[in-house]
Amino acid sequence: MFEILNREWIYFWYYFSIQFEQIVWYWLIGIALGSLISVFGKEKIHSLFVKMRGAKMGIFGIVPASLLGIASPLCMYGTIPVAASFSEKGMSEDWIAAFVMSSILLNPQLLFYSAALGVPALVVRFTLCFLCGITAGIVIKLLFKNDKFFKFNKFDSITNRDTYPNPLIRFLKNLGRNIKATGLHFLIGIILSALFQRYVPQDGFARLFGSSRGFGVLMGAAVGVPLYACGGGTIPLLQTWMLNGMTMGSAAAFMITGQAMKITNLGAVKIVLGMKHFVFFILFIVLFAVASGILIDFLSGSY
């Protein structure tokens, strides 16, 4: 029994160490980049969005709004109070929707993490998140022009914690919070990836997530919600899955539904949307994720 356990430990450690060495630098640099932007660039990004109000761009303002959402380093619970302040300043809801959607789906830290998946996956993730923000803005403009979509008055404001007077200490405090918030998820992701490589048959997985005719995409979209806890923590899993047969479309669907509808986010979304608009949000994300995944697999020849 001891010999069996020792052998299994050796196998596990082999897979774990390889995965850790491949991913850890993306995680560390991504955290540092996110903290730098959060401490020194966050206010500039948000003030730039407010200044756009006087540019009279109309619906075309959703394009820079979506880009600024990606550039914003905030998580869901930081994005909503900022979006509420935009609403108070008179920003149109289509612009706010584009900013909020892209901000939920992607930030500079997660974008750098995603580079570990390879350039094609990085480009796909950025493009889809950008387009999802634009699409959300267009949908709000067309379908909810006479109905206020957001209910920001129901969400409590969050105190800015980056207030320490010394810039270096302020950065280090933010860096420490980032490590605390993502470190455990990152390690869990690598552990799950190592266990997957050791015990899950590759052929069966390829049939599950590499299936044609959209089934793999539907599976990717479905498992994204319960399995997605932290963007950085899913990168090791995605890297392993894609090496074992997961199509780019299935991975894209997983990244969209998981990031937008992870359990920790849904409560906040429901508060600021109300039940009717919350259901609309869920349907929008699922349809966008599945349609995008199927299109990507079709264009890449996975069908």
PDB file of N, CA and C in Angstrom, residues 101-141:
ATOM      1  N   MET A 101     -20.316  44.970 -18.862  1.00  0.00           N
ATOM      2  CA  MET A 101     -20.202  43.622 -19.404  1.00  0.00           C
ATOM      3  C   MET A 101     -18.754  43.256 -19.695  1.00  0.00           C
ATOM      4  N   SER A 102     -18.036  44.121 -20.385  1.00  0.00           N
ATOM      5  CA  SER A 102     -16.651  43.800 -20.710  1.00  0.00           C
ATOM      6  C   SER A 102     -15.779  43.794 -19.462  1.00  0.00           C
ATOM      7  N   SER A 103     -16.105  44.650 -18.481  1.00  0.00           N
ATOM      8  CA  SER A 103     -15.348  44.676 -17.235  1.00  0.00           C
ATOM      9  C   SER A 103     -15.544  43.403 -16.439  1.00  0.00           C
ATOM     10  N   ILE A 104     -16.770  42.855 -16.456  1.00  0.00           N
ATOM     11  CA  ILE A 104     -17.044  41.588 -15.782  1.00  0.00           C
ATOM     12  C   ILE A 104     -16.258  40.451 -16.423  1.00  0.00           C
ATOM     13  N   LEU A 105     -16.190  40.466 -17.749  1.00  0.00           N
ATOM     14  CA  LEU A 105     -15.600  39.347 -18.482  1.00  0.00           C
ATOM     15  C   LEU A 105     -14.078  39.355 -18.495  1.00  0.00           C
ATOM     16  N   LEU A 106     -13.469  40.532 -18.432  1.00  0.00           N
ATOM     17  CA  LEU A 106     -12.019  40.586 -18.627  1.00  0.00           C
ATOM     18  C   LEU A 106     -11.431  41.809 -17.946  1.00  0.00           C
ATOM     19  N   ASN A 107     -10.183  41.678 -17.490  1.00  0.00           N
ATOM     20  CA  ASN A 107      -9.419  42.785 -16.942  1.00  0.00           C
ATOM     21  C   ASN A 107      -7.955  42.562 -17.311  1.00  0.00           C
ATOM     22  N   PRO A 108      -7.088  43.561 -17.144  1.00  0.00           N
ATOM     23  CA  PRO A 108      -5.692  43.389 -17.568  1.00  0.00           C
ATOM     24  C   PRO A 108      -5.002  42.193 -16.918  1.00  0.00           C
ATOM     25  N   GLN A 109      -5.303  41.933 -15.654  1.00  0.00           N
ATOM     26  CA  GLN A 109      -4.686  40.819 -14.944  1.00  0.00           C
ATOM     27  C   GLN A 109      -5.083  39.486 -15.578  1.00  0.00           C
ATOM     28  N   LEU A 110      -6.368  39.286 -15.814  1.00  0.00           N
ATOM     29  CA  LEU A 110      -6.853  38.040 -16.409  1.00  0.00           C
ATOM     30  C   LEU A 110      -6.392  37.917 -17.858  1.00  0.00           C
ATOM     31  N   LEU A 111      -6.293  39.039 -18.558  1.00  0.00           N
ATOM     32  CA  LEU A 111      -5.810  39.009 -19.934  1.00  0.00           C
ATOM     33  C   LEU A 111      -4.381  38.485 -19.988  1.00  0.00           C
ATOM     34  N   PHE A 112      -3.546  38.919 -19.058  1.00  0.00           N
ATOM     35  CA  PHE A 112      -2.168  38.430 -19.029  1.00  0.00           C
ATOM     36  C   PHE A 112      -2.129  36.957 -18.644  1.00  0.00           C
ATOM     37  N   TYR A 113      -2.952  36.539 -17.670  1.00  0.00           N
ATOM     38  CA  TYR A 113      -3.060  35.117 -17.334  1.00  0.00           C
ATOM     39  C   TYR A 113      -3.327  34.286 -18.594  1.00  0.00           C
ATOM     40  N   SER A 114      -4.251  34.786 -19.417  1.00  0.00           N
ATOM     41  CA  SER A 114      -4.717  34.020 -20.563  1.00  0.00           C
ATOM     42  C   SER A 114      -3.630  33.808 -21.607  1.00  0.00           C
ATOM     43  N   ALA A 115      -2.554  34.584 -21.539  1.00  0.00           N
ATOM     44  CA  ALA A 115      -1.444  34.377 -22.466  1.00  0.00           C
ATOM     45  C   ALA A 115      -0.832  32.993 -22.293  1.00  0.00           C
ATOM     46  N   ALA A 116      -1.018  32.387 -21.118  1.00  0.00           N
ATOM     47  CA  ALA A 116      -0.492  31.040 -20.881  1.00  0.00           C
ATOM     48  C   ALA A 116      -1.195  30.010 -21.752  1.00  0.00           C
ATOM     49  N   LEU A 117      -2.374  30.344 -22.282  1.00  0.00           N
ATOM     50  CA  LEU A 117      -3.125  29.426 -23.140  1.00  0.00           C
ATOM     51  C   LEU A 117      -2.669  29.487 -24.581  1.00  0.00           C
ATOM     52  N   GLY A 118      -1.791  30.422 -24.907  1.00  0.00           N
ATOM     53  CA  GLY A 118      -1.326  30.589 -26.273  1.00  0.00           C
ATOM     54  C   GLY A 118      -1.943  31.820 -26.922  1.00  0.00           C
ATOM     55  N   VAL A 119      -1.296  32.301 -27.964  1.00  0.00           N
ATOM     56  CA  VAL A 119      -1.742  33.524 -28.644  1.00  0.00           C
ATOM     57  C   VAL A 119      -3.151  33.394 -29.224  1.00  0.00           C
ATOM     58  N   PRO A 120      -3.505  32.278 -29.908  1.00  0.00           N
ATOM     59  CA  PRO A 120      -4.867  32.184 -30.450  1.00  0.00           C
ATOM     60  C   PRO A 120      -5.949  32.316 -29.382  1.00  0.00           C
ATOM     61  N   ALA A 121      -5.768  31.633 -28.250  1.00  0.00           N
ATOM     62  CA  ALA A 121      -6.760  31.713 -27.173  1.00  0.00           C
ATOM     63  C   ALA A 121      -6.806  33.114 -26.580  1.00  0.00           C
ATOM     64  N   LEU A 122      -5.654  33.755 -26.472  1.00  0.00           N
ATOM     65  CA  LEU A 122      -5.599  35.121 -25.954  1.00  0.00           C
ATOM     66  C   LEU A 122      -6.378  36.074 -26.860  1.00  0.00           C
ATOM     67  N   VAL A 123      -6.161  35.960 -28.164  1.00  0.00           N
ATOM     68  CA  VAL A 123      -6.857  36.823 -29.133  1.00  0.00           C
ATOM     69  C   VAL A 123      -8.357  36.551 -29.103  1.00  0.00           C
ATOM     70  N   VAL A 124      -8.733  35.275 -29.052  1.00  0.00           N
ATOM     71  CA  VAL A 124     -10.148  34.913 -29.011  1.00  0.00           C
ATOM     72  C   VAL A 124     -10.805  35.482 -27.761  1.00  0.00           C
ATOM     73  N   ARG A 125     -10.149  35.336 -26.624  1.00  0.00           N
ATOM     74  CA  ARG A 125     -10.746  35.824 -25.370  1.00  0.00           C
ATOM     75  C   ARG A 125     -10.931  37.332 -25.407  1.00  0.00           C
ATOM     76  N   PHE A 126      -9.913  38.058 -25.818  1.00  0.00           N
ATOM     77  CA  PHE A 126     -10.017  39.515 -25.867  1.00  0.00           C
ATOM     78  C   PHE A 126     -11.109  39.946 -26.838  1.00  0.00           C
ATOM     79  N   THR A 127     -11.114  39.356 -28.030  1.00  0.00           N
ATOM     80  CA  THR A 127     -12.076  39.745 -29.056  1.00  0.00           C
ATOM     81  C   THR A 127     -13.508  39.479 -28.610  1.00  0.00           C
ATOM     82  N   LEU A 128     -13.748  38.292 -28.039  1.00  0.00           N
ATOM     83  CA  LEU A 128     -15.106  37.960 -27.611  1.00  0.00           C
ATOM     84  C   LEU A 128     -15.588  38.856 -26.482  1.00  0.00           C
ATOM     85  N   CYS A 129     -14.721  39.147 -25.527  1.00  0.00           N
ATOM     86  CA  CYS A 129     -15.120  40.012 -24.411  1.00  0.00           C
ATOM     87  C   CYS A 129     -15.419  41.426 -24.906  1.00  0.00           C
ATOM     88  N   PHE A 130     -14.602  41.907 -25.825  1.00  0.00           N
ATOM     89  CA  PHE A 130     -14.830  43.221 -26.424  1.00  0.00           C
ATOM     90  C   PHE A 130     -16.152  43.254 -27.181  1.00  0.00           C
ATOM     91  N   LEU A 131     -16.404  42.228 -28.010  1.00  0.00           N
ATOM     92  CA  LEU A 131     -17.634  42.160 -28.785  1.00  0.00           C
ATOM     93  C   LEU A 131     -18.860  41.939 -27.904  1.00  0.00           C
ATOM     94  N   CYS A 132     -18.677  41.197 -26.812  1.00  0.00           N
ATOM     95  CA  CYS A 132     -19.793  40.970 -25.899  1.00  0.00           C
ATOM     96  C   CYS A 132     -20.224  42.283 -25.245  1.00  0.00           C
ATOM     97  N   GLY A 133     -19.261  43.121 -24.897  1.00  0.00           N
ATOM     98  CA  GLY A 133     -19.588  44.432 -24.346  1.00  0.00           C
ATOM     99  C   GLY A 133     -20.341  45.285 -25.347  1.00  0.00           C
ATOM    100  N   ILE A 134     -19.863  45.301 -26.600  1.00  0.00           N
ATOM    101  CA  ILE A 134     -20.530  46.068 -27.650  1.00  0.00           C
ATOM    102  C   ILE A 134     -21.947  45.544 -27.894  1.00  0.00           C
ATOM    103  N   THR A 135     -22.078  44.212 -27.965  1.00  0.00           N
ATOM    104  CA  THR A 135     -23.396  43.615 -28.201  1.00  0.00           C
ATOM    105  C   THR A 135     -24.361  43.952 -27.073  1.00  0.00           C
ATOM    106  N   ALA A 136     -23.872  43.897 -25.832  1.00  0.00           N
ATOM    107  CA  ALA A 136     -24.729  44.243 -24.693  1.00  0.00           C
ATOM    108  C   ALA A 136     -25.217  45.679 -24.798  1.00  0.00           C
ATOM    109  N   GLY A 137     -24.316  46.583 -25.196  1.00  0.00           N
ATOM    110  CA  GLY A 137     -24.716  47.981 -25.353  1.00  0.00           C
ATOM    111  C   GLY A 137     -25.771  48.167 -26.422  1.00  0.00           C
ATOM    112  N   ILE A 138     -25.597  47.478 -27.552  1.00  0.00           N
ATOM    113  CA  ILE A 138     -26.573  47.573 -28.645  1.00  0.00           C
ATOM    114  C   ILE A 138     -27.932  47.029 -28.218  1.00  0.00           C
ATOM    115  N   VAL A 139     -27.915  45.875 -27.525  1.00  0.00           N
ATOM    116  CA  VAL A 139     -29.167  45.256 -27.077  1.00  0.00           C
ATOM    117  C   VAL A 139     -29.909  46.174 -26.109  1.00  0.00           C
ATOM    118  N   ILE A 140     -29.194  46.768 -25.175  1.00  0.00           N
ATOM    119  CA  ILE A 140     -29.828  47.681 -24.213  1.00  0.00           C
ATOM    120  C   ILE A 140     -30.404  48.894 -24.939  1.00  0.00           C
ATOM    121  N   LYS A 141     -29.670  49.399 -25.912  1.00  0.00           N
ATOM    122  CA  LYS A 141     -30.130  50.571 -26.667  1.00  0.00           C
ATOM    123  C   LYS A 141     -31.407  50.272 -27.445  1.00  0.00           C
TER     124      LYS A 141
END
